[in-house]
PDB file of C-alpha atoms in Angstrom:
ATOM      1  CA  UNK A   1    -104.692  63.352 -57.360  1.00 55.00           C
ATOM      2  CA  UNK A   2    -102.951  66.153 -55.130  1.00 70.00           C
ATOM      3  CA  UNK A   3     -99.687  66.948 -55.799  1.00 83.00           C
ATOM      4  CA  UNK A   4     -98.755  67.194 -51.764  1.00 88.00           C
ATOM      5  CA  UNK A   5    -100.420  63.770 -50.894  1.00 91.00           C
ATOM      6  CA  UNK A   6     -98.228  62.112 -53.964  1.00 91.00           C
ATOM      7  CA  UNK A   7     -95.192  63.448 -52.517  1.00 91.00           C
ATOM      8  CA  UNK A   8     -96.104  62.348 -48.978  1.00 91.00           C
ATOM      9  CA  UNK A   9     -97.042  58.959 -50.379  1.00 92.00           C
ATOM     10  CA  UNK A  10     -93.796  58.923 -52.266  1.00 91.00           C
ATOM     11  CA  UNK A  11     -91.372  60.389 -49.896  1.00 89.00           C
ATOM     12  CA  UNK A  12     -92.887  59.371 -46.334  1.00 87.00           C
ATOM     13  CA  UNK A  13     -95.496  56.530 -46.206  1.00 89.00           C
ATOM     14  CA  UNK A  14     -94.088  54.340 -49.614  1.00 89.00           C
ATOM     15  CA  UNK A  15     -90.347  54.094 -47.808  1.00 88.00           C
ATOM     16  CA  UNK A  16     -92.100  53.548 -44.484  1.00 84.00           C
ATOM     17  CA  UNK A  17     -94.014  50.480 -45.931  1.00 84.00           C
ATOM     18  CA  UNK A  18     -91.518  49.348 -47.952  1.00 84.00           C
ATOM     19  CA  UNK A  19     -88.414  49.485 -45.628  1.00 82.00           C
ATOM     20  CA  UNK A  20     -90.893  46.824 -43.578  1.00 78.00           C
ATOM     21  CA  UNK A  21     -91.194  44.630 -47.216  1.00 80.00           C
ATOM     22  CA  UNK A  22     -94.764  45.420 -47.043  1.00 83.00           C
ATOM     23  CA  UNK A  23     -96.695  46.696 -50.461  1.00 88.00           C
ATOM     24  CA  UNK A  24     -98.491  49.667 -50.659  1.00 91.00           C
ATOM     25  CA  UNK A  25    -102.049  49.995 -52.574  1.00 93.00           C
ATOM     26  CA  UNK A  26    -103.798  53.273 -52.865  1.00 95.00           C
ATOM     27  CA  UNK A  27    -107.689  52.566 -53.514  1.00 95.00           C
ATOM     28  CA  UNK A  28    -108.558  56.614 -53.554  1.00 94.00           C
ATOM     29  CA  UNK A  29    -106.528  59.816 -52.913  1.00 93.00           C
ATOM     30  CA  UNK A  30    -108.164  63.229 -53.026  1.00 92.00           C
ATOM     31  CA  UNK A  31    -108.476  65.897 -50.432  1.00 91.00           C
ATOM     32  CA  UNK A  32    -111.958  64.131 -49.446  1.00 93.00           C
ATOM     33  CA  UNK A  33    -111.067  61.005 -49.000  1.00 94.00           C
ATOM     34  CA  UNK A  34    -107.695  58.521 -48.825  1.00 95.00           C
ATOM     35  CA  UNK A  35    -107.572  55.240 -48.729  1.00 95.00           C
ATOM     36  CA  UNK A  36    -104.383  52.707 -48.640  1.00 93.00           C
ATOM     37  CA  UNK A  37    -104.140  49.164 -48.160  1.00 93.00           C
ATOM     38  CA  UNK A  38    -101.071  47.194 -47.083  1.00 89.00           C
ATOM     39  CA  UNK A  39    -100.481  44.000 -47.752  1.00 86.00           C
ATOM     40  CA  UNK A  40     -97.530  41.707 -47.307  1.00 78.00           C
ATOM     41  CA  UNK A  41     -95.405  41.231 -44.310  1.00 68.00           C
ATOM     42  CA  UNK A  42     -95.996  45.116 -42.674  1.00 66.00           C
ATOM     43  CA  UNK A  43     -99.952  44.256 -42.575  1.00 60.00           C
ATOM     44  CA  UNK A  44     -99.517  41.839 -39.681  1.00 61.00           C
ATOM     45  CA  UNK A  45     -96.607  43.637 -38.351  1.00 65.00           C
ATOM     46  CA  UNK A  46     -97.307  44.279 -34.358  1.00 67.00           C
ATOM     47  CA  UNK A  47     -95.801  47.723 -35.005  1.00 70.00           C
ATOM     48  CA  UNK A  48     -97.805  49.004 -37.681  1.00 72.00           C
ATOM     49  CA  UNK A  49    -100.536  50.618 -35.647  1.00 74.00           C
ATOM     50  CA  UNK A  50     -97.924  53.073 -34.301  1.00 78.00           C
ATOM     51  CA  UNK A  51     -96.282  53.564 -38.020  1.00 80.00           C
ATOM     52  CA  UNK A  52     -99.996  54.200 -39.155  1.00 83.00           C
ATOM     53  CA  UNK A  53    -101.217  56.021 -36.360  1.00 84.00           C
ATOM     54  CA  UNK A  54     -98.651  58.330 -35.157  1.00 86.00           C
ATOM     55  CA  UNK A  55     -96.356  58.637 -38.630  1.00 87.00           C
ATOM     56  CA  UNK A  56     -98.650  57.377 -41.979  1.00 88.00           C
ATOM     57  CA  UNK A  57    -101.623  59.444 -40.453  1.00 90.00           C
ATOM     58  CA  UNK A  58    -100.517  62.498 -39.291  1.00 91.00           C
ATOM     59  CA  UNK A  59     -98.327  63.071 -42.402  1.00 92.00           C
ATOM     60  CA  UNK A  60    -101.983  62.762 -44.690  1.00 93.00           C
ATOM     61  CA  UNK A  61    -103.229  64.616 -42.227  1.00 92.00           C
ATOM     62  CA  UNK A  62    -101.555  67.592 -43.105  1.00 91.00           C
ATOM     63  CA  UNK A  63    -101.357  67.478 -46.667  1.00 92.00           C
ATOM     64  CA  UNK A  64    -105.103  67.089 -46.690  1.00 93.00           C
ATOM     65  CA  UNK A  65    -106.560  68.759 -43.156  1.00 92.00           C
ATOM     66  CA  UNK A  66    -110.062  67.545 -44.105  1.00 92.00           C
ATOM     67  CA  UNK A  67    -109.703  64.037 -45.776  1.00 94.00           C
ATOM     68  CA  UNK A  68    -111.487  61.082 -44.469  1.00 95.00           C
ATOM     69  CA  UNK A  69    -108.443  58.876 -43.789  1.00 94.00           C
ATOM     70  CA  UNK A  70    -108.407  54.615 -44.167  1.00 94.00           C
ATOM     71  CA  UNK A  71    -106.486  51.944 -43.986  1.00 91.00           C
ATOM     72  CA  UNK A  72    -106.899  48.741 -44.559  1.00 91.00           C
ATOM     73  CA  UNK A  73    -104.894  45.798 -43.842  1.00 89.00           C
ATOM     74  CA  UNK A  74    -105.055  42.193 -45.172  1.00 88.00           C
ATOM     75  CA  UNK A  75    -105.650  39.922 -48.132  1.00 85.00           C
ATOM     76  CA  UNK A  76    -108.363  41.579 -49.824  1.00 88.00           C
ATOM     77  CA  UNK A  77    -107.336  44.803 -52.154  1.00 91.00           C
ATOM     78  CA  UNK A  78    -110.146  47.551 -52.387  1.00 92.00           C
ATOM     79  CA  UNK A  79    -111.146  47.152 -55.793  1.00 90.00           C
ATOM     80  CA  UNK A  80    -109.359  49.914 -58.422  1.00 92.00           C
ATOM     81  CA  UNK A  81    -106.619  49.992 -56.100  1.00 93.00           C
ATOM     82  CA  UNK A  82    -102.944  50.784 -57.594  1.00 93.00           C
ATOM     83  CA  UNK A  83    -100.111  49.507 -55.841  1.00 92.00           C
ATOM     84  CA  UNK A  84     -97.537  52.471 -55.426  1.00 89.00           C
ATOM     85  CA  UNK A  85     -94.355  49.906 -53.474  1.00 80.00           C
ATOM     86  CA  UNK A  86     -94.085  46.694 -53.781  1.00 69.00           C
ATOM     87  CA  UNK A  87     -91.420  44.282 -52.183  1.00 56.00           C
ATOM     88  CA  UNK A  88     -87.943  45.999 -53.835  1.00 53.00           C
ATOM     89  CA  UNK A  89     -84.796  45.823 -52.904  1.00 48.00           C
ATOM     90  CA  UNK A  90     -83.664  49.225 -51.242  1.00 47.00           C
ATOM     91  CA  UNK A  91     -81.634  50.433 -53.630  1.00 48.00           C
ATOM     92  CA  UNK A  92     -84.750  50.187 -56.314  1.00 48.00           C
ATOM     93  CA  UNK A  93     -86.558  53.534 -56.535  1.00 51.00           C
ATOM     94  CA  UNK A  94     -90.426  52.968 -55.670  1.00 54.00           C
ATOM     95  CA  UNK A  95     -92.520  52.569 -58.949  1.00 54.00           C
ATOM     96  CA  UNK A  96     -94.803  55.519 -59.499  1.00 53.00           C
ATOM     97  CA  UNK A  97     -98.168  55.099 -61.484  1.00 50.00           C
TER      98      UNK A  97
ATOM     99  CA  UNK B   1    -171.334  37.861 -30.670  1.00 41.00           C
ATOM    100  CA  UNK B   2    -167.586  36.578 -30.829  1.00 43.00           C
ATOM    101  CA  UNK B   3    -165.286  37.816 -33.500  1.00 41.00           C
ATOM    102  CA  UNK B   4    -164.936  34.485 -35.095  1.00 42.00           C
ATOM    103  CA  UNK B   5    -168.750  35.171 -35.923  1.00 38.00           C
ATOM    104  CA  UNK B   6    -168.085  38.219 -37.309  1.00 37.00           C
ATOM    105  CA  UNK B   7    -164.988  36.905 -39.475  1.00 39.00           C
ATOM    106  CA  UNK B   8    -167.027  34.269 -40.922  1.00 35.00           C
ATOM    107  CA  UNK B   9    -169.641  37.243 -42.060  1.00 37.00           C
ATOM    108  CA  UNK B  10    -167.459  39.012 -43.218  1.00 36.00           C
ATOM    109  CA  UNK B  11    -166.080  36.091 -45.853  1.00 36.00           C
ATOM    110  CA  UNK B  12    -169.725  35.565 -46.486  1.00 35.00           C
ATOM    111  CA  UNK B  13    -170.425  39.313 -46.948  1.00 35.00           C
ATOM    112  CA  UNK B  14    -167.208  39.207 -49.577  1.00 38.00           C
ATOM    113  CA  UNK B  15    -168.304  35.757 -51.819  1.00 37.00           C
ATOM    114  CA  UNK B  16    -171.495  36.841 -51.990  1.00 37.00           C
ATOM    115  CA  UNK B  17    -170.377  40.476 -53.598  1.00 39.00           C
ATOM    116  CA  UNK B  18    -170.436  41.007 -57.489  1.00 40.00           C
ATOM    117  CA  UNK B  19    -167.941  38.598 -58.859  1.00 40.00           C
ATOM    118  CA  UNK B  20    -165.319  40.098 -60.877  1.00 44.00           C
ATOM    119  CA  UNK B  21    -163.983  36.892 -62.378  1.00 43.00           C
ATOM    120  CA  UNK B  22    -167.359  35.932 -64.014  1.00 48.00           C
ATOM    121  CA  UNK B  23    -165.957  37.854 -67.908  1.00 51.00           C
ATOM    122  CA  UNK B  24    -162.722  35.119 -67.176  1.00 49.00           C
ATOM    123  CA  UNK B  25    -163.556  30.895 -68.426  1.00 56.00           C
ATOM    124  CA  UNK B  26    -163.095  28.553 -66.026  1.00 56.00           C
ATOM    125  CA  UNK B  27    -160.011  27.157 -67.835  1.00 55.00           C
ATOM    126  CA  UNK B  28    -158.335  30.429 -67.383  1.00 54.00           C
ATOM    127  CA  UNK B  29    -159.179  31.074 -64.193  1.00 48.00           C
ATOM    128  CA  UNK B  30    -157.945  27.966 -62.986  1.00 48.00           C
ATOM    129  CA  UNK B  31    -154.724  28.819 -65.161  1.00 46.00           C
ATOM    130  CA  UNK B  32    -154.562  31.591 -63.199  1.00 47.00           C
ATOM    131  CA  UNK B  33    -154.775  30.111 -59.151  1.00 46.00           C
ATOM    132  CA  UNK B  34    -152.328  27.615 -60.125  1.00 43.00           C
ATOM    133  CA  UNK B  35    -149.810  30.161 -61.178  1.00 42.00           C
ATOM    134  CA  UNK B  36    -150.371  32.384 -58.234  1.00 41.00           C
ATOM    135  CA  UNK B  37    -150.273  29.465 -55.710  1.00 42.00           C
ATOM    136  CA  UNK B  38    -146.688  28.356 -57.734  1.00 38.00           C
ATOM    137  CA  UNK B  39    -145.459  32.098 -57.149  1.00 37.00           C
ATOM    138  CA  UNK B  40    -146.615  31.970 -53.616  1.00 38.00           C
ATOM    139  CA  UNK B  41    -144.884  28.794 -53.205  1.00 37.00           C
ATOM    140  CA  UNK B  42    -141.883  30.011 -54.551  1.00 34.00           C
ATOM    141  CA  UNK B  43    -141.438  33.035 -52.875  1.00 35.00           C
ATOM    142  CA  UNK B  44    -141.873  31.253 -49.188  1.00 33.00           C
ATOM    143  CA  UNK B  45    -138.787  29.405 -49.944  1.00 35.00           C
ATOM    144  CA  UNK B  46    -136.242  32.110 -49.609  1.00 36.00           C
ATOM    145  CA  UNK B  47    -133.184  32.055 -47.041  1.00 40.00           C
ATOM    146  CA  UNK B  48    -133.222  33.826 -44.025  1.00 47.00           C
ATOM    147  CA  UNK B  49    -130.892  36.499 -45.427  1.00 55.00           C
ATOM    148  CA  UNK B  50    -133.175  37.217 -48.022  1.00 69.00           C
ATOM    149  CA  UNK B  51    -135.742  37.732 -45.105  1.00 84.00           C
ATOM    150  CA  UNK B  52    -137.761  41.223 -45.844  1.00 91.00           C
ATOM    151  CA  UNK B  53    -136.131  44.056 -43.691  1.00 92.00           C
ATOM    152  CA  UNK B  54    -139.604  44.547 -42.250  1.00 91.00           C
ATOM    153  CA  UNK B  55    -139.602  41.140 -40.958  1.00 93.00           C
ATOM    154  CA  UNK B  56    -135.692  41.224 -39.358  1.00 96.00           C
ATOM    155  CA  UNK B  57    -135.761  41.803 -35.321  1.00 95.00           C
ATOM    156  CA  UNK B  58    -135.543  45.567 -34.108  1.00 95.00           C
ATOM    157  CA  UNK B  59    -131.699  45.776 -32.793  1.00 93.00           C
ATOM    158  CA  UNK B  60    -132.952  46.785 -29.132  1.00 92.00           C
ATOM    159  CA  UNK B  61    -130.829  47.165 -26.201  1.00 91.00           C
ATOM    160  CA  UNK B  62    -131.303  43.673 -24.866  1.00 92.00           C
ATOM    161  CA  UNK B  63    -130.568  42.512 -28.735  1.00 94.00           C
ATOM    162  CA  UNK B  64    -127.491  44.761 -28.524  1.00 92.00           C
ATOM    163  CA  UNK B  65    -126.077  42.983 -25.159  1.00 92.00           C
ATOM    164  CA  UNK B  66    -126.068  39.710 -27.138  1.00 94.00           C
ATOM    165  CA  UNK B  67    -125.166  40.954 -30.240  1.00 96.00           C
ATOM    166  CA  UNK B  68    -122.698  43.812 -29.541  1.00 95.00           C
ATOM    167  CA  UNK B  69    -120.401  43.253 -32.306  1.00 96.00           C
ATOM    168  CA  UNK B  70    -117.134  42.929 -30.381  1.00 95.00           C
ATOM    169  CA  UNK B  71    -114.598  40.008 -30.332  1.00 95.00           C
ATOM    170  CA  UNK B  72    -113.919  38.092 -27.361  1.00 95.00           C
ATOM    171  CA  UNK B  73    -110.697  39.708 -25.250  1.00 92.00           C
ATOM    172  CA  UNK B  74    -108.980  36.257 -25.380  1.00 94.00           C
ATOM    173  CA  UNK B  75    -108.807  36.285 -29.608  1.00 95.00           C
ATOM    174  CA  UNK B  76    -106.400  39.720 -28.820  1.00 92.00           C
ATOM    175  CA  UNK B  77    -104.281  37.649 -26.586  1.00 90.00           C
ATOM    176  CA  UNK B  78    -105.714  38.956 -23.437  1.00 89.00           C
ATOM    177  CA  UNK B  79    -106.507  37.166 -20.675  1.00 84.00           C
ATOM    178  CA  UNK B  80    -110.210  37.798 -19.982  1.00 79.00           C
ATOM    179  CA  UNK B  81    -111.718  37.918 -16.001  1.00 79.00           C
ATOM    180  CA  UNK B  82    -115.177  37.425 -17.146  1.00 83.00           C
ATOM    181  CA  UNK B  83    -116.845  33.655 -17.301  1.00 88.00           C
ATOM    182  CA  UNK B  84    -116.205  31.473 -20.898  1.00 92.00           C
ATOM    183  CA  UNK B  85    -119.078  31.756 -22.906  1.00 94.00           C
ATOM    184  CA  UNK B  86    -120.911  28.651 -22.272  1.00 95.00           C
ATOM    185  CA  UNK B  87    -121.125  29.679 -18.535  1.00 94.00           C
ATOM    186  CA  UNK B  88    -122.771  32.989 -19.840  1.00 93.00           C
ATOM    187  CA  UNK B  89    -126.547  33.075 -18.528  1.00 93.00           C
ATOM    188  CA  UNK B  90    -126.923  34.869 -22.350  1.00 94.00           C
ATOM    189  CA  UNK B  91    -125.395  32.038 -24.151  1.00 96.00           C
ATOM    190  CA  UNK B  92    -129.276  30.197 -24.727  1.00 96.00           C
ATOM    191  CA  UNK B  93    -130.008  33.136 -26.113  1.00 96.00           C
ATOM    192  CA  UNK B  94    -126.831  34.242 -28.544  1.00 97.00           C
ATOM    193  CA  UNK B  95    -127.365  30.626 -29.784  1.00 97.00           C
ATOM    194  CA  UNK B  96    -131.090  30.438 -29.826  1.00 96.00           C
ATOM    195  CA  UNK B  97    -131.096  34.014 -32.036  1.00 96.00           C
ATOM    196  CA  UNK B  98    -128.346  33.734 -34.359  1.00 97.00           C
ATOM    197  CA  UNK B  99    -128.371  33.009 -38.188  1.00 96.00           C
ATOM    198  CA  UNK B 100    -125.808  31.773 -38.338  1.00 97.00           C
ATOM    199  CA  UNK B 101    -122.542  30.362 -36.186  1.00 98.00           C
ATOM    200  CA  UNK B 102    -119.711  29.168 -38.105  1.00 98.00           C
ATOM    201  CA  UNK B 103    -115.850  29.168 -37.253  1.00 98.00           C
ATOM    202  CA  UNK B 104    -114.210  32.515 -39.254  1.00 98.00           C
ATOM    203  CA  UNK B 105    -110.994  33.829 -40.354  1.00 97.00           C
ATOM    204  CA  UNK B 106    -110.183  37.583 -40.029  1.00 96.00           C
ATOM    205  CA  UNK B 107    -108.249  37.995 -43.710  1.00 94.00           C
ATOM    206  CA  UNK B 108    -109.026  42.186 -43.776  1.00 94.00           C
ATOM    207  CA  UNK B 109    -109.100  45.381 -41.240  1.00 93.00           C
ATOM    208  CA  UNK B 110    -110.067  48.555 -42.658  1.00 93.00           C
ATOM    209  CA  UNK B 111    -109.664  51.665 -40.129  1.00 91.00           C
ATOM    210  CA  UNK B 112    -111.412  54.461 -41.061  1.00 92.00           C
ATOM    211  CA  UNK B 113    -110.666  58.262 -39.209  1.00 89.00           C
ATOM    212  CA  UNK B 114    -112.794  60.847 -39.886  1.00 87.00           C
ATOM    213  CA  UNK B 115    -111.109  64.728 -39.501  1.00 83.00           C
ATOM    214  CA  UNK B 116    -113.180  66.487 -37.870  1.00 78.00           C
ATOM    215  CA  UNK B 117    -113.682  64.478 -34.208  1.00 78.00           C
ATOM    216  CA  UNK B 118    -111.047  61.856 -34.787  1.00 80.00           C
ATOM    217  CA  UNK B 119    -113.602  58.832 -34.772  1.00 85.00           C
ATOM    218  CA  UNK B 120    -112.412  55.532 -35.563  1.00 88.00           C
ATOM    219  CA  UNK B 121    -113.962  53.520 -37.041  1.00 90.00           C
ATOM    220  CA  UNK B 122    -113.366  49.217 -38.338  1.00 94.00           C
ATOM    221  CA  UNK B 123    -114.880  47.151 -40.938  1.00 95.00           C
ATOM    222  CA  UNK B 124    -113.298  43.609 -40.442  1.00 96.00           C
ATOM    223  CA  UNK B 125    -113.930  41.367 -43.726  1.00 96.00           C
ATOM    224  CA  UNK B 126    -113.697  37.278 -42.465  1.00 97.00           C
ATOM    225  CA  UNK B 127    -114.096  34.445 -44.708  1.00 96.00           C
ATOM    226  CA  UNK B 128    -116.219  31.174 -43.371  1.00 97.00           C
ATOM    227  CA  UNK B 129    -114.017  28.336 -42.284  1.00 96.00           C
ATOM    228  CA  UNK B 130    -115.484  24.949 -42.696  1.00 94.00           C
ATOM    229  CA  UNK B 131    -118.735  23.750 -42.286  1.00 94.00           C
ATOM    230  CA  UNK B 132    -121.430  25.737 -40.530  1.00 96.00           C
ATOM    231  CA  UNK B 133    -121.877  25.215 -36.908  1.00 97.00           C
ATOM    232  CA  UNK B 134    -125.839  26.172 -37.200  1.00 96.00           C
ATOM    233  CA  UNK B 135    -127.746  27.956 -39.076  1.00 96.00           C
ATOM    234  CA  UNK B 136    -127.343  29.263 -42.486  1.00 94.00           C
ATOM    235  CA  UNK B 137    -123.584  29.415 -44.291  1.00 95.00           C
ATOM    236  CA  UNK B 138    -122.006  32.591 -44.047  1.00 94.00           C
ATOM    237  CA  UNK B 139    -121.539  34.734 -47.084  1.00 93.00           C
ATOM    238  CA  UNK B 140    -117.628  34.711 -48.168  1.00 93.00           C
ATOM    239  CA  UNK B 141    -115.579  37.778 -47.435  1.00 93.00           C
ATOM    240  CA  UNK B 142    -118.622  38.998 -44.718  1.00 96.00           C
ATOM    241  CA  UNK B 143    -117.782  42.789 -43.506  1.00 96.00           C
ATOM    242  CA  UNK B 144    -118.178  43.159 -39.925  1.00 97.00           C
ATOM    243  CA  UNK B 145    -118.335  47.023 -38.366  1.00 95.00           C
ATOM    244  CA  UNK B 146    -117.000  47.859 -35.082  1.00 94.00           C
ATOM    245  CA  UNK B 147    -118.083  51.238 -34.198  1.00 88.00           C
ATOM    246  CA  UNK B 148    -118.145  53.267 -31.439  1.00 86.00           C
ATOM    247  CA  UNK B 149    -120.105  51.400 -28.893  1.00 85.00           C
ATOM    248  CA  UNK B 150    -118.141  48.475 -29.228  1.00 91.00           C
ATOM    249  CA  UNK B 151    -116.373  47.480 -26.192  1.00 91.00           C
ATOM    250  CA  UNK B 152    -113.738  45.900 -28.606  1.00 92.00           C
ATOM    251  CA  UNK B 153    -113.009  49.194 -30.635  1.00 90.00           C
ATOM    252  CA  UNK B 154    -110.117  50.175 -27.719  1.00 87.00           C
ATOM    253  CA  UNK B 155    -108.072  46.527 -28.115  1.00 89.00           C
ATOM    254  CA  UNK B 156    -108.411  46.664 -32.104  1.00 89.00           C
ATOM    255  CA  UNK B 157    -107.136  50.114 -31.795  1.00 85.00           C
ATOM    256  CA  UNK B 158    -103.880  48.848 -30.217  1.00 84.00           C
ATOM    257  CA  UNK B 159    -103.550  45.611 -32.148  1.00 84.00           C
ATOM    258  CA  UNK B 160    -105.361  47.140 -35.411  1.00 82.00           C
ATOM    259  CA  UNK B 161    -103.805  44.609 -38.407  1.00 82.00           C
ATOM    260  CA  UNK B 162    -102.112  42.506 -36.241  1.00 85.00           C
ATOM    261  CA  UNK B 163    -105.472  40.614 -35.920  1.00 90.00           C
ATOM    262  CA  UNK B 164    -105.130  39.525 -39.373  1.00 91.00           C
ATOM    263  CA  UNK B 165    -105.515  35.891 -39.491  1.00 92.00           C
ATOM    264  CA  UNK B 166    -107.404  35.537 -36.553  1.00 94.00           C
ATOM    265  CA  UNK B 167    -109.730  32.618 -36.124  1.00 97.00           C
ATOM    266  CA  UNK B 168    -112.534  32.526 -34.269  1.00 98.00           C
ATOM    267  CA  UNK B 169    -116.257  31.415 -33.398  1.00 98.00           C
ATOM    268  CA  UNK B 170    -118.363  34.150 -34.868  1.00 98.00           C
ATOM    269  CA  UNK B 171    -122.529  34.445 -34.058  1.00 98.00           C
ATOM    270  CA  UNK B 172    -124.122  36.775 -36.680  1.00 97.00           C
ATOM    271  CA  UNK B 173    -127.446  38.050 -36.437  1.00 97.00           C
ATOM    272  CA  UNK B 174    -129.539  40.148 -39.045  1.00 96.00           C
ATOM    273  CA  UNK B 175    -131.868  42.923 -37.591  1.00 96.00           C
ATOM    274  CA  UNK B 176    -133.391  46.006 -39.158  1.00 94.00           C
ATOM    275  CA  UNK B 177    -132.554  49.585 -37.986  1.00 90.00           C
ATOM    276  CA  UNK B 178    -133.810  52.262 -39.573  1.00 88.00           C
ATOM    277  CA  UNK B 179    -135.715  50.396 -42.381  1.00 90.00           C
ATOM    278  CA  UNK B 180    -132.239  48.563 -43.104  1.00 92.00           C
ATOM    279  CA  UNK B 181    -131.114  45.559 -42.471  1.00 94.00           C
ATOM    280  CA  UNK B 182    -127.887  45.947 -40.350  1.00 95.00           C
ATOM    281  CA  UNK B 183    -125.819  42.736 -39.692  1.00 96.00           C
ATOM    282  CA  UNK B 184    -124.361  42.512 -35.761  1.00 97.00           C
ATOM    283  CA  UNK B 185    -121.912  39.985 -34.283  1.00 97.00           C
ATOM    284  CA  UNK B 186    -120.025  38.253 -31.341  1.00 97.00           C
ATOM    285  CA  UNK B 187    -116.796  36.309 -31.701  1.00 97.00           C
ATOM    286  CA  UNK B 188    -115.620  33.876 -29.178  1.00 97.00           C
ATOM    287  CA  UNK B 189    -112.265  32.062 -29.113  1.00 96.00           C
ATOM    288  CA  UNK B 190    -112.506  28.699 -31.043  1.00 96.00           C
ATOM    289  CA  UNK B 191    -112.946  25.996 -29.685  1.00 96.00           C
ATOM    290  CA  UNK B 192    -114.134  22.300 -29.874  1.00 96.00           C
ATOM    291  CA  UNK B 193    -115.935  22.654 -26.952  1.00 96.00           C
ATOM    292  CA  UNK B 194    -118.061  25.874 -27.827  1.00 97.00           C
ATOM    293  CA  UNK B 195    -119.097  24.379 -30.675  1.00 97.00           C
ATOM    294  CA  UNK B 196    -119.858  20.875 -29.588  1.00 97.00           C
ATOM    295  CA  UNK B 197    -122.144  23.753 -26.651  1.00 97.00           C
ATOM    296  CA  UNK B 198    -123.750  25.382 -29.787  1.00 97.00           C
ATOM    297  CA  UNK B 199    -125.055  22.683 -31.267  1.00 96.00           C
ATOM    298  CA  UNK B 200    -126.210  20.754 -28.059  1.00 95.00           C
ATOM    299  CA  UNK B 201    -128.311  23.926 -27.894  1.00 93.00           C
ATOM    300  CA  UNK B 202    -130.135  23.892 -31.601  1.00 83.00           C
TER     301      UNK B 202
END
């Protein structure tokens, strides 16, 4: 796992997810290929598309130029997925595995 | 001479040849056609998803009208100008194909972007609610793939996993594309009334 896409995970998108009590999953993480899932309250969130689009994306995006980038949303975890946040209170550092 | 002559030499031509069973008893021959008529009779009883991919419907462009895997505007909350399905002159048909038609529940969106030209790209997973409408039951957690010719690609772009949780009418149909067998769909808004229409029509 890249060094650069565990910081962004830790310091940009993991906050971001878990500031909305949503949990984070990540299913795969290389400079190939990423893929998160949320679940919990930010998956059905009406303004997730922008948080993902425009702020979870682009930061990826430039720690790995060339990954193929997904996220999925919902009840069903990708199977080997880790969850990186779950529902904390803010003052709780996110668990790191 | 008609072909039906012709067929009927032909057998003839074929019984008459040297007969390759003659080493076999008759016990063990008849052992034999009574296993391969059991396996015969076996294998014609598979489902319709199980259907060969060489059998499956080629997805053509007037499957692809019917079948254009996109969700009805009115299950993203927008109001739709178009008629409601039933008034469709394509409904017969969307019925008349499908596998299956059962009401579904949207429980995963996956939203795939690819680096290079920015394509998007969905897989929805739904899980069957309830009894089957018609046809055959759908298969749990069923991935669904709206790609790039989907005329529903823009709204699930804007609403994305806010559809999680949706419920709707979905009509799935199997067809084979190159030497595959690709699964395409249509979801309508549920109703009592749709489906009371679909199965007035099988």
């Amino acid at each position: 796992m890249s060094d650069s896409l565990s910081e962004v995970l830790s310091q940009v998108v993991g906050p971001l997810i878990a500031e909305d009590s949503g949990e984070l999953f990540v299913a795969k993480l290389d400079a190939k290929e990423i893929h998160l899932h949320l679940r919990g309250s930010f998956s059905g969130c009406p303004g997730n598309q922008l948080v993902i689009q425009h702020l979870v994306e682009p930061a990826l995006r430039r720690a790995a130029p060339n990954a193929v980038i997904t996220v999925s949303s919902g009840e069903l975890i990708p199977e080997g997925a880790v969850q990186w946040t779950r529902v904390q209170s803010p003052s709780a550092p996110p668990p790191r595995k | 001479m008609d072909t039906g002559a012709i067929a009927l030499r032909a057998t003839a031509a074929k019984v008459s040849a040297p007969v390759p069973l003659r080493p076999i008893s008759r016990p063990k021959f008849l052992l034999a056609l009574v296993t391969l008529m059991l396996a015969a009779a076996c294998g014609g009883a598979e489902s319709p998803s199980e259907t060969p991919v060489d059998e499956l419907p080629p997805y053509t462009a007037a499957e692809a009208a019917l079948y254009n895997d996109s969700l009805a505007p009115e299950i993203f909350g927008v109001e739709s100008l178009g008629k409601p399905p039933t008034a469709k002159e394509t409904f017969a048909d969307l019925v008349g194909k499908a596998d299956s038609v059962a009401r579904a529940r949207l429980t995963t969106v996956t939203r795939t972007k690819t680096p290079i030209d920015g394509r998007v790209r969905y897989v929805l997973v739904v899980e069957p609610m309830g009894e089957t409408i018609v046809g055959e039951p759908l298969s749990p957690n069923l991935e669904l793939t709206v790609g790039l010719g989907s005329p529903s690609l823009s709204l699930l772009h804007s609403m994305d996993a806010e559809m999680v949780g949706s419920k709707f009418i979905l009509f799935v149909k199997r067809y084979r594309a190159h030497g595959e067998s690709v699964l395409h769909f249509r979801a309508e808004v549920d109703s009592a009334s749709l489906a009371d229409a679909v199965r007035k029509l099988r």
